[in-house]
Every structure is written in C-alpha cells, then in structure tokens.
Amino acid sequence: MSGHRVAVIGGDGIGPEVCREALKVVAATGVVLDTTDFDLGADRFVRTGDVLPDDTLEELRGFEAILLGAVGPAIGDTTIPPGTLERGLLLRLRFALDLYVNLRPFTGVPGSIAEGCEFVVVRENTEGTYAGEGGFLRKGTPHEVATQGSVNTRMGVERCVRFAFALAAHRPERRLTLVHKTNVLTFAGDLWQRTVNEVAPEFGDVALEYNHVDAACIYLVEQPRRYDVIVTDNLFGDILTDLAGAVSGGIGFAASANLNPARTGPSLFEPVHGAAHDIAGKGVANPLAAIHSAALMLDFLGEDDAAARIHKSISSFIDAEQLGTTSATSAIGDAIAERL
Ligand code: IPM
Ligand code: MN
C-alpha cells in the first residue's frame, strides 16, 4: 500500500524527538505515510556549510507535505551566524513553496488564562517585514541608516484575507477580527483594512471586527473569549501567536500549518516552538505541538477522520492528565496513540 509522500525535517534540538512521536501517532491512526528524512539544520550546516541546497529544495517540491521539528542553533553557539538557519531554511521554504497562510489554532488548556477558549490565528506568511526589503546606508559610520520595509501586496493580502473569511464562515461563531495598527501604519494598514472591507460582502454571515495589535495583546490576556478567527500580517502574527501560546497553556502545545492553499506544492507543518537545545535528548520535550501539527497535516491531506481522532485524543489526554503528570516525550506519544 502506498502512502502519502511526506518529507520529514527533524532539524535541531528537540525537533527529531517530537517528530518521532508525531509519526508514531499518525501510524497508530492507520494512515500510511511514505516518509523520507532530510538531514537539514544546524548539524548539517556545521558539517557541510549547506543550509538548503537548491537541488534539495527542488526535491522537496515533489512531496505532498513536509513535517518539520525545529531549526535553530543552540543559544551561545557562535559558529552559526544568527538567523542563518531561520532565514535560510524555514523562511526560504515558506517563500519558495508559497506557503502564504500560517494557520495557528489555539485551545486554552485547563488552568491556562484562555481555558475553554478556542481560536485560530491566520498569519500572512510570505510578506510584511519578513520579505527582506531594506538595507544599510553608510554602514559602520556614525551616520549609519538601516531601513526595513514592510511589503504588502494587494494580491498577497487578499488571498490571505479570503482564506481567513472562508475559515471563519465554516466555524460555529463565524467571527473574524483583523488585527493591525492602522492608526500608525497608514499605508500597510490602509491596504489591509480596505481589502478586508472589500472582501467582507462575499461573506455576509461573518461578523467582522478590528483591533489594534497593542489592544489585541491586552484582550488576549484579559478576554481571550472575544476571538474566533484573527487575521493579521506576518510580524504581528509572529508576536501574537507566541502570546496566544502562552495564554493557552504554553508554547509546547502550539501547532502550525504553513499552507499553500492553491496546492501548487507541498505545505509544511511544524510546532510553533523552537529547538529548545537545553532539554534536547533528555526525553522530556512536550511532543503535543508536533503531534497536533501532524493532525493538521492529515487534515490537509484529506485524512479528516484520522485528524479528528488525533485532536480528540489530545484533548482527552490533556483533560485526564491535568497537565504534567506524564512528562516523558515518548510516554506522551504512547498515551495519545492509545487513546485514539
Ligand atoms: C515562528 C518562528 C519564525 C518566525 C523564526 C524561527 C524565523 O518564530 O515560526 O514563529 O519568526 O516566523
Ligand atoms: Mn515566532
């Protein structure tokens, strides 16, 4: 039986160990994956100087999906210039594969600030300040200038906004909140707000709201229940989803799907957390974010049934365990697999 062709990039730190648990749980659903491991990340870079060779990128295009653990050098590692792996591997994949939606769902676990809340952040994933526009003038002189622009195309904003509206339209609450900073970012903010306003009539049953990003940070902590679907730009989405992770029980639970909704190539699924080198190899990393990310992958591959079973198993595990009772990485993977 041939399975879904999935590329696995375990990456650095706890990445490989959490991926292992995610694949264990997928196997337990009965969904067959035909996986290929890719040796990419800090070790590979230190060994060979390669971050993401062009031919490897081309090879990755041939898969249905990519499961990624984490990339990033250990804190204090001075052999790898800061950002080399993040930009050269992760961001390059997001841009090259046109993964224009970064979908980050949150469910507040028992005891968390957002306990009982369930919301999703749709983060634009290929533009904004991440696009790399800008540069230096007079570098190294007392009159040095550094600019870092935010790139917002009508096409890029609109496709992301449409995705968010369509997602909201299929949820019980049907609410969409644009988060931006339109009072200050008058060009980018104006384009986002106009785009949202113009698309809105096509989704007449979706209630539309707007929050400034600073206010959204307060609301996420004080009234997380007010959110259903949030749509926002790349940098605001990066920051907001770390905050959303923290109020929902910790970044160890936060999953993400980097989607190419047009399906012109593979989409990429990864936990929001990083490589956490300090706990790597100790068998104590929380694999739930990776397992949840694998469920998002199955969903996108059309295996809705298996995905739903994993979601249910994760929530029943979290409810039953009252968090922290089981802390071993592989024991958590086993427990999720058993509850399927
Ligand atoms: C994330 C990460 C990345 C980002 C880094 C590693 C480049 O923080 O996926 O949220 O900023 O997007
Ligand atoms: Mn981030």
mmCIF file of C-alpha atoms and ligand atoms in Angstrom:
data_model
loop_
_atom_site.group_PDB
_atom_site.id
_atom_site.type_symbol
_atom_site.label_atom_id
_atom_site.label_comp_id
_atom_site.label_asym_id
_atom_site.label_seq_id
_atom_site.Cartn_x
_atom_site.Cartn_y
_atom_site.Cartn_z
ATOM 1 C CA MET A 1 0.000 0.000 0.000
ATOM 2 C CA SER A 2 1.498 3.333 -0.919
ATOM 3 C CA GLY A 3 1.041 6.186 1.499
ATOM 4 C CA HIS A 4 1.149 9.951 1.425
ATOM 5 C CA ARG A 5 4.622 11.098 0.448
ATOM 6 C CA VAL A 6 5.878 13.178 3.372
ATOM 7 C CA ALA A 7 9.292 14.787 3.768
ATOM 8 C CA VAL A 8 10.482 14.842 7.383
ATOM 9 C CA ILE A 9 12.908 17.529 8.516
ATOM 10 C CA GLY A 10 13.568 16.692 12.162
ATOM 11 C CA GLY A 11 16.028 19.556 12.403
ATOM 12 C CA ASP A 12 17.732 20.640 15.597
ATOM 13 C CA GLY A 13 17.452 20.196 19.351
ATOM 14 C CA ILE A 14 14.167 18.569 20.340
ATOM 15 C CA GLY A 15 12.946 18.633 16.695
ATOM 16 C CA PRO A 16 13.760 14.981 15.844
ATOM 17 C CA GLU A 17 12.326 13.610 19.122
ATOM 18 C CA VAL A 18 8.991 15.418 18.823
ATOM 19 C CA CYS A 19 8.702 14.435 15.128
ATOM 20 C CA ARG A 20 9.216 10.806 16.102
ATOM 21 C CA GLU A 21 6.194 10.957 18.430
ATOM 22 C CA ALA A 22 4.103 12.719 15.801
ATOM 23 C CA LEU A 23 4.862 9.979 13.269
ATOM 24 C CA LYS A 24 4.155 7.306 15.887
ATOM 25 C CA VAL A 25 0.689 8.761 16.464
ATOM 26 C CA VAL A 26 -0.029 9.066 12.728
ATOM 27 C CA ALA A 27 0.951 5.415 12.249
ATOM 28 C CA ALA A 28 -1.425 4.439 15.058
ATOM 29 C CA THR A 29 -4.347 6.014 13.161
ATOM 30 C CA GLY A 30 -3.763 3.573 10.328
ATOM 31 C CA VAL A 31 -2.926 6.319 7.834
ATOM 32 C CA VAL A 32 0.111 5.208 5.873
ATOM 33 C CA LEU A 33 2.865 7.703 5.182
ATOM 34 C CA ASP A 34 5.742 7.159 2.831
ATOM 35 C CA THR A 35 8.348 9.295 4.641
ATOM 36 C CA THR A 36 11.769 10.493 3.546
ATOM 37 C CA ASP A 37 14.128 12.023 6.101
ATOM 38 C CA PHE A 38 16.043 15.155 5.201
ATOM 39 C CA ASP A 39 19.236 15.997 7.036
ATOM 40 C CA LEU A 40 18.903 19.768 7.352
ATOM 41 C CA GLY A 41 19.568 22.145 10.211
ATOM 42 C CA ALA A 42 22.460 23.176 12.461
ATOM 43 C CA ASP A 43 24.446 19.922 12.343
ATOM 44 C CA ARG A 44 24.303 19.754 8.580
ATOM 45 C CA PHE A 45 25.337 23.406 8.305
ATOM 46 C CA VAL A 46 28.280 22.950 10.648
ATOM 47 C CA ARG A 47 29.332 19.778 8.800
ATOM 48 C CA THR A 48 28.910 20.928 5.209
ATOM 49 C CA GLY A 49 28.084 24.634 5.149
ATOM 50 C CA ASP A 50 24.738 23.858 3.460
ATOM 51 C CA VAL A 51 21.507 25.387 4.744
ATOM 52 C CA LEU A 52 19.115 24.385 1.971
ATOM 53 C CA PRO A 53 20.810 23.389 -1.293
ATOM 54 C CA ASP A 54 18.814 24.231 -4.442
ATOM 55 C CA ASP A 55 18.513 20.608 -5.501
ATOM 56 C CA THR A 56 17.135 19.685 -2.064
ATOM 57 C CA LEU A 57 14.523 22.429 -2.388
ATOM 58 C CA GLU A 58 13.571 21.038 -5.799
ATOM 59 C CA GLU A 59 13.310 17.549 -4.346
ATOM 60 C CA LEU A 60 11.053 18.803 -1.546
ATOM 61 C CA ARG A 61 8.641 20.214 -4.133
ATOM 62 C CA GLY A 62 7.800 16.662 -5.137
ATOM 63 C CA PHE A 63 6.276 15.728 -1.760
ATOM 64 C CA GLU A 64 2.671 16.069 -0.615
ATOM 65 C CA ALA A 65 3.671 17.595 2.710
ATOM 66 C CA ILE A 66 6.645 18.430 4.892
ATOM 67 C CA LEU A 67 6.768 17.748 8.631
ATOM 68 C CA LEU A 68 9.361 19.879 10.391
ATOM 69 C CA GLY A 69 10.509 19.599 14.006
ATOM 70 C CA ALA A 70 12.507 22.736 14.761
ATOM 71 C CA VAL A 71 15.525 24.564 13.437
ATOM 72 C CA GLY A 72 17.947 26.876 15.158
ATOM 73 C CA PRO A 73 21.380 26.796 16.747
ATOM 74 C CA ALA A 74 21.905 26.377 20.475
ATOM 75 C CA ILE A 75 21.955 29.593 22.492
ATOM 76 C CA GLY A 76 25.527 30.795 22.689
ATOM 77 C CA ASP A 77 26.593 28.856 19.589
ATOM 78 C CA THR A 78 28.860 31.353 17.864
ATOM 79 C CA THR A 79 29.775 29.148 14.906
ATOM 80 C CA ILE A 80 26.491 29.827 13.123
ATOM 81 C CA PRO A 81 25.704 33.458 12.261
ATOM 82 C CA PRO A 82 22.374 34.454 13.889
ATOM 83 C CA GLY A 83 19.355 33.862 11.664
ATOM 84 C CA THR A 84 21.243 31.703 9.138
ATOM 85 C CA LEU A 85 19.047 28.637 9.626
ATOM 86 C CA GLU A 86 15.821 30.507 10.345
ATOM 87 C CA ARG A 87 16.043 32.593 7.196
ATOM 88 C CA GLY A 88 17.933 30.163 5.005
ATOM 89 C CA LEU A 89 15.790 27.142 5.747
ATOM 90 C CA LEU A 90 12.442 27.956 7.321
ATOM 91 C CA LEU A 91 11.704 31.311 5.719
ATOM 92 C CA ARG A 92 13.145 30.163 2.405
ATOM 93 C CA LEU A 93 10.744 27.213 2.392
ATOM 94 C CA ARG A 94 7.807 29.486 3.282
ATOM 95 C CA PHE A 95 8.649 31.833 0.406
ATOM 96 C CA ALA A 96 9.791 29.319 -2.215
ATOM 97 C CA LEU A 97 6.826 26.992 -1.670
ATOM 98 C CA ASP A 98 4.439 29.968 -1.457
ATOM 99 C CA LEU A 99 3.144 28.899 1.960
ATOM 100 C CA TYR A 100 1.146 32.081 2.242
ATOM 101 C CA VAL A 101 -1.032 31.149 5.206
ATOM 102 C CA ASN A 102 0.410 30.322 8.579
ATOM 103 C CA LEU A 103 -2.523 28.769 10.401
ATOM 104 C CA ARG A 104 -2.126 28.610 14.173
ATOM 105 C CA PRO A 105 -5.012 27.160 16.188
ATOM 106 C CA PHE A 106 -5.190 27.564 19.970
ATOM 107 C CA THR A 107 -7.220 25.788 22.631
ATOM 108 C CA GLY A 108 -6.797 27.002 26.193
ATOM 109 C CA VAL A 109 -5.829 24.001 28.329
ATOM 110 C CA PRO A 110 -7.241 23.586 31.853
ATOM 111 C CA GLY A 111 -5.616 26.033 34.235
ATOM 112 C CA SER A 112 -4.466 28.406 31.492
ATOM 113 C CA ILE A 113 -5.615 32.014 31.116
ATOM 114 C CA ALA A 114 -7.514 31.041 27.971
ATOM 115 C CA GLU A 115 -9.018 27.892 29.498
ATOM 116 C CA GLY A 116 -12.004 26.762 27.454
ATOM 117 C CA CYS A 117 -11.313 29.219 24.590
ATOM 118 C CA GLU A 118 -10.719 28.038 21.074
ATOM 119 C CA PHE A 119 -9.498 30.421 18.387
ATOM 120 C CA VAL A 120 -7.302 30.465 15.288
ATOM 121 C CA VAL A 121 -4.742 32.949 14.040
ATOM 122 C CA VAL A 122 -4.319 33.278 10.269
ATOM 123 C CA ARG A 123 -0.891 34.834 9.881
ATOM 124 C CA GLU A 124 0.167 36.108 6.462
ATOM 125 C CA ASN A 125 3.368 34.159 5.819
ATOM 126 C CA THR A 126 5.219 35.483 2.764
ATOM 127 C CA GLU A 127 5.229 39.286 3.012
ATOM 128 C CA GLY A 128 5.419 42.149 5.513
ATOM 129 C CA THR A 129 8.691 42.870 7.263
ATOM 130 C CA TYR A 130 9.762 39.282 6.607
ATOM 131 C CA ALA A 131 10.160 39.969 2.877
ATOM 132 C CA GLY A 132 13.670 41.322 3.420
ATOM 133 C CA GLU A 133 13.131 44.756 1.911
ATOM 134 C CA GLY A 134 15.547 47.408 3.147
ATOM 135 C CA GLY A 135 19.223 47.873 3.677
ATOM 136 C CA PHE A 136 22.026 49.947 5.104
ATOM 137 C CA LEU A 137 23.393 53.301 4.104
ATOM 138 C CA ARG A 138 26.772 54.492 5.363
ATOM 139 C CA LYS A 139 27.134 51.268 7.322
ATOM 140 C CA GLY A 140 29.622 51.426 10.148
ATOM 141 C CA THR A 141 29.754 55.216 10.230
ATOM 142 C CA PRO A 142 28.194 57.442 12.898
ATOM 143 C CA HIS A 143 25.583 58.408 10.296
ATOM 144 C CA GLU A 144 24.572 54.864 9.517
ATOM 145 C CA VAL A 145 20.995 54.302 8.343
ATOM 146 C CA ALA A 146 19.136 50.990 8.484
ATOM 147 C CA THR A 147 15.719 50.594 6.873
ATOM 148 C CA GLN A 148 13.474 47.538 6.997
ATOM 149 C CA GLY A 149 10.359 47.878 4.916
ATOM 150 C CA SER A 150 7.073 46.059 5.145
ATOM 151 C CA VAL A 151 5.972 44.644 1.808
ATOM 152 C CA ASN A 152 2.193 44.319 1.421
ATOM 153 C CA THR A 153 0.813 43.428 -1.987
ATOM 154 C CA ARG A 154 -2.876 43.584 -2.777
ATOM 155 C CA MET A 155 -2.659 40.036 -4.120
ATOM 156 C CA GLY A 156 -0.825 38.750 -1.046
ATOM 157 C CA VAL A 157 -3.111 40.429 1.448
ATOM 158 C CA GLU A 158 -6.275 39.488 -0.410
ATOM 159 C CA ARG A 159 -5.529 35.778 -0.706
ATOM 160 C CA CYS A 160 -4.734 35.601 2.996
ATOM 161 C CA VAL A 161 -7.843 37.579 3.941
ATOM 162 C CA ARG A 162 -10.035 35.375 1.727
ATOM 163 C CA PHE A 163 -8.648 32.279 3.410
ATOM 164 C CA ALA A 164 -9.465 33.751 6.835
ATOM 165 C CA PHE A 165 -13.019 34.704 5.830
ATOM 166 C CA ALA A 166 -13.658 31.248 4.369
ATOM 167 C CA LEU A 167 -12.328 29.642 7.539
ATOM 168 C CA ALA A 168 -14.492 31.867 9.763
ATOM 169 C CA ALA A 169 -17.561 31.117 7.608
ATOM 170 C CA HIS A 170 -17.193 27.422 8.442
ATOM 171 C CA ARG A 171 -16.897 27.865 12.192
ATOM 172 C CA PRO A 172 -19.819 27.992 14.607
ATOM 173 C CA GLU A 173 -19.183 31.575 15.775
ATOM 174 C CA ARG A 174 -18.372 32.988 12.333
ATOM 175 C CA ARG A 175 -16.353 35.933 13.644
ATOM 176 C CA LEU A 176 -13.269 37.447 12.041
ATOM 177 C CA THR A 177 -11.021 40.069 13.648
ATOM 178 C CA LEU A 178 -8.462 41.968 11.621
ATOM 179 C CA VAL A 179 -5.515 42.846 13.866
ATOM 180 C CA HIS A 180 -3.206 45.601 12.660
ATOM 181 C CA LYS A 181 -2.014 49.076 13.600
ATOM 182 C CA THR A 182 -3.958 51.169 11.113
ATOM 183 C CA ASN A 183 -3.695 54.310 13.239
ATOM 184 C CA VAL A 184 0.065 54.463 12.686
ATOM 185 C CA LEU A 185 0.895 52.144 9.768
ATOM 186 C CA THR A 186 -1.255 54.214 7.461
ATOM 187 C CA PHE A 187 -0.113 52.635 4.189
ATOM 188 C CA ALA A 188 0.042 48.949 5.022
ATOM 189 C CA GLY A 189 -2.862 49.242 7.449
ATOM 190 C CA ASP A 190 -4.982 51.008 4.884
ATOM 191 C CA LEU A 191 -4.367 48.295 2.304
ATOM 192 C CA TRP A 192 -5.287 45.578 4.821
ATOM 193 C CA GLN A 193 -8.417 47.359 6.044
ATOM 194 C CA ARG A 194 -9.642 48.194 2.518
ATOM 195 C CA THR A 195 -9.029 44.636 1.369
ATOM 196 C CA VAL A 196 -10.957 43.221 4.322
ATOM 197 C CA ASN A 197 -13.808 45.672 3.732
ATOM 198 C CA GLU A 198 -13.993 44.799 0.037
ATOM 199 C CA VAL A 199 -13.991 41.033 0.574
ATOM 200 C CA ALA A 200 -16.444 41.162 3.506
ATOM 201 C CA PRO A 201 -19.683 41.386 1.443
ATOM 202 C CA GLU A 202 -18.879 37.977 -0.093
ATOM 203 C CA PHE A 203 -19.019 36.537 3.429
ATOM 204 C CA GLY A 204 -22.102 38.324 4.695
ATOM 205 C CA ASP A 205 -22.671 35.945 7.609
ATOM 206 C CA VAL A 206 -19.196 36.527 9.070
ATOM 207 C CA ALA A 207 -19.146 39.228 11.771
ATOM 208 C CA LEU A 208 -16.165 41.471 11.178
ATOM 209 C CA GLU A 209 -14.178 43.291 13.844
ATOM 210 C CA TYR A 210 -10.976 45.251 14.020
ATOM 211 C CA ASN A 211 -8.438 45.546 16.876
ATOM 212 C CA HIS A 212 -5.185 47.439 17.044
ATOM 213 C CA VAL A 213 -2.378 44.997 17.767
ATOM 214 C CA ASP A 214 -1.453 46.549 21.113
ATOM 215 C CA ALA A 215 -5.050 46.322 22.304
ATOM 216 C CA ALA A 216 -5.246 42.747 20.998
ATOM 217 C CA CYS A 217 -2.356 41.856 23.343
ATOM 218 C CA ILE A 218 -4.443 43.043 26.298
ATOM 219 C CA TYR A 219 -7.603 41.309 25.069
ATOM 220 C CA LEU A 220 -5.759 38.019 24.514
ATOM 221 C CA VAL A 221 -4.801 38.047 28.180
ATOM 222 C CA GLU A 222 -7.942 39.587 29.673
ATOM 223 C CA GLN A 223 -10.750 38.431 27.380
ATOM 224 C CA PRO A 224 -9.424 35.713 25.064
ATOM 225 C CA ARG A 225 -13.005 34.588 24.504
ATOM 226 C CA ARG A 226 -13.623 37.543 22.228
ATOM 227 C CA TYR A 227 -11.614 35.871 19.447
ATOM 228 C CA ASP A 228 -12.717 33.288 16.901
ATOM 229 C CA VAL A 229 -10.539 33.842 13.816
ATOM 230 C CA ILE A 230 -7.830 36.514 13.796
ATOM 231 C CA VAL A 231 -6.219 37.600 10.542
ATOM 232 C CA THR A 232 -3.027 39.625 10.664
ATOM 233 C CA ASP A 233 0.267 40.367 8.970
ATOM 234 C CA ASN A 234 3.460 38.362 9.265
ATOM 235 C CA LEU A 235 5.221 40.132 12.139
ATOM 236 C CA PHE A 236 2.120 40.877 14.198
ATOM 237 C CA GLY A 237 1.142 37.245 13.676
ATOM 238 C CA ASP A 238 4.538 36.036 14.851
ATOM 239 C CA ILE A 239 4.301 38.008 18.086
ATOM 240 C CA LEU A 240 0.593 37.430 18.727
ATOM 241 C CA THR A 241 0.919 33.666 18.323
ATOM 242 C CA ASP A 242 3.659 33.452 20.947
ATOM 243 C CA LEU A 243 1.364 35.377 23.291
ATOM 244 C CA ALA A 244 -1.590 33.206 22.291
ATOM 245 C CA GLY A 245 0.518 30.127 23.015
ATOM 246 C CA ALA A 246 1.485 31.453 26.426
ATOM 247 C CA VAL A 247 -2.100 32.215 27.484
ATOM 248 C CA SER A 248 -3.345 28.864 26.124
ATOM 249 C CA GLY A 249 -1.084 26.763 28.314
ATOM 250 C CA GLY A 250 2.372 27.195 26.864
ATOM 251 C CA ILE A 251 4.151 27.144 23.556
ATOM 252 C CA GLY A 252 4.625 23.373 23.981
ATOM 253 C CA PHE A 253 1.020 22.950 22.827
ATOM 254 C CA ALA A 254 1.058 25.355 19.860
ATOM 255 C CA ALA A 255 0.853 23.795 16.395
ATOM 256 C CA SER A 256 1.088 25.411 12.997
ATOM 257 C CA ALA A 257 0.302 24.723 9.377
ATOM 258 C CA ASN A 258 2.206 26.665 6.736
ATOM 259 C CA LEU A 259 -0.222 26.274 3.886
ATOM 260 C CA ASN A 260 -0.107 26.616 0.159
ATOM 261 C CA PRO A 261 -3.899 26.608 -0.216
ATOM 262 C CA ALA A 262 -3.594 26.624 -4.007
ATOM 263 C CA ARG A 263 -1.782 23.284 -3.651
ATOM 264 C CA THR A 264 0.851 24.126 -6.231
ATOM 265 C CA GLY A 265 3.317 22.292 -3.976
ATOM 266 C CA PRO A 266 3.648 20.752 -0.529
ATOM 267 C CA SER A 267 2.515 22.503 2.628
ATOM 268 C CA LEU A 268 4.666 22.469 5.748
ATOM 269 C CA PHE A 269 3.595 21.540 9.265
ATOM 270 C CA GLU A 270 5.609 22.417 12.363
ATOM 271 C CA PRO A 271 5.246 23.156 16.054
ATOM 272 C CA VAL A 272 5.453 26.880 16.882
ATOM 273 C CA HIS A 273 8.182 26.216 19.457
ATOM 274 C CA GLY A 274 11.894 26.219 18.707
ATOM 275 C CA ALA A 275 14.720 23.715 19.075
ATOM 276 C CA ALA A 276 14.983 24.047 22.912
ATOM 277 C CA HIS A 277 18.550 22.713 22.951
ATOM 278 C CA ASP A 278 18.599 22.944 26.759
ATOM 279 C CA ILE A 279 16.225 19.979 27.078
ATOM 280 C CA ALA A 280 17.168 18.121 23.877
ATOM 281 C CA GLY A 281 17.982 14.437 24.179
ATOM 282 C CA LYS A 282 16.599 14.222 27.713
ATOM 283 C CA GLY A 283 13.273 12.743 26.650
ATOM 284 C CA VAL A 284 11.273 15.451 28.407
ATOM 285 C CA ALA A 285 10.178 17.656 25.477
ATOM 286 C CA ASN A 286 6.411 18.028 25.104
ATOM 287 C CA PRO A 287 5.541 16.435 21.732
ATOM 288 C CA LEU A 288 1.910 17.616 21.727
ATOM 289 C CA ALA A 289 2.569 20.594 19.441
ATOM 290 C CA ALA A 290 4.266 18.312 16.916
ATOM 291 C CA ILE A 291 1.511 15.701 17.216
ATOM 292 C CA HIS A 292 -1.118 18.403 16.762
ATOM 293 C CA SER A 293 0.813 19.727 13.726
ATOM 294 C CA ALA A 294 0.784 16.233 12.237
ATOM 295 C CA ALA A 295 -3.002 16.188 12.716
ATOM 296 C CA LEU A 296 -3.235 19.472 10.790
ATOM 297 C CA MET A 297 -1.184 17.775 8.086
ATOM 298 C CA LEU A 298 -3.553 14.815 7.901
ATOM 299 C CA ASP A 299 -6.469 17.219 7.677
ATOM 300 C CA PHE A 300 -4.864 18.979 4.733
ATOM 301 C CA LEU A 301 -4.100 15.631 3.076
ATOM 302 C CA GLY A 302 -7.793 14.765 3.193
ATOM 303 C CA GLU A 303 -7.488 12.340 6.125
ATOM 304 C CA ASP A 304 -10.078 14.265 8.143
ATOM 305 C CA ASP A 305 -11.146 11.252 10.097
ATOM 306 C CA ALA A 306 -7.702 10.396 11.417
ATOM 307 C CA ALA A 307 -7.048 14.080 12.091
ATOM 308 C CA ALA A 308 -10.226 14.394 14.149
ATOM 309 C CA ARG A 309 -9.302 11.298 16.141
ATOM 310 C CA ILE A 310 -5.895 12.778 16.994
ATOM 311 C CA HIS A 311 -7.490 16.089 18.034
ATOM 312 C CA LYS A 312 -9.895 14.234 20.308
ATOM 313 C CA SER A 313 -7.167 12.084 21.755
ATOM 314 C CA ILE A 314 -5.025 15.140 22.541
ATOM 315 C CA SER A 315 -7.863 16.904 24.355
ATOM 316 C CA SER A 316 -8.907 13.826 26.279
ATOM 317 C CA PHE A 317 -5.271 13.273 27.295
ATOM 318 C CA ILE A 318 -4.904 16.879 28.424
ATOM 319 C CA ASP A 319 -8.133 16.752 30.421
ATOM 320 C CA ALA A 320 -7.292 13.439 32.057
ATOM 321 C CA GLU A 321 -3.679 14.168 32.831
ATOM 322 C CA GLN A 322 -4.299 17.548 34.406
ATOM 323 C CA LEU A 323 -1.009 18.503 32.802
ATOM 324 C CA GLY A 324 2.377 17.495 33.929
ATOM 325 C CA THR A 325 1.595 14.052 35.337
ATOM 326 C CA THR A 326 3.153 12.413 32.310
ATOM 327 C CA SER A 327 6.205 14.305 31.224
ATOM 328 C CA ALA A 328 8.241 11.867 29.181
ATOM 329 C CA THR A 329 8.212 12.608 25.462
ATOM 330 C CA SER A 330 7.692 9.013 24.330
ATOM 331 C CA ALA A 331 5.161 8.259 27.091
ATOM 332 C CA ILE A 332 3.032 11.175 25.860
ATOM 333 C CA GLY A 333 3.244 9.864 22.295
ATOM 334 C CA ASP A 334 2.208 6.399 23.500
ATOM 335 C CA ALA A 335 -0.665 7.828 25.535
ATOM 336 C CA ILE A 336 -2.039 9.794 22.581
ATOM 337 C CA ALA A 337 -1.726 6.741 20.329
ATOM 338 C CA GLU A 338 -3.522 4.534 22.874
ATOM 339 C CA ARG A 339 -6.443 6.930 23.263
ATOM 340 C CA LEU A 340 -7.124 7.162 19.522
HETATM 341 C C1 IPM B 1 7.890 31.203 14.011
HETATM 342 C C2 IPM B 1 9.336 31.498 14.277
HETATM 343 C C3 IPM B 1 9.992 32.000 12.997
HETATM 344 C C4 IPM B 1 9.280 33.278 12.579
HETATM 345 C C5 IPM B 1 11.516 32.219 13.109
HETATM 346 C C6 IPM B 1 12.222 30.966 13.568
HETATM 347 C C7 IPM B 1 12.108 32.746 11.832
HETATM 348 O O1 IPM B 1 9.475 32.412 15.310
HETATM 349 O O2 IPM B 1 7.603 30.315 13.183
HETATM 350 O O3 IPM B 1 7.029 31.835 14.614
HETATM 351 O O4 IPM B 1 9.668 34.369 13.011
HETATM 352 O O5 IPM B 1 8.340 33.174 11.809
HETATM 353 MN MN MN B 2 7.599 33.017 16.190
#
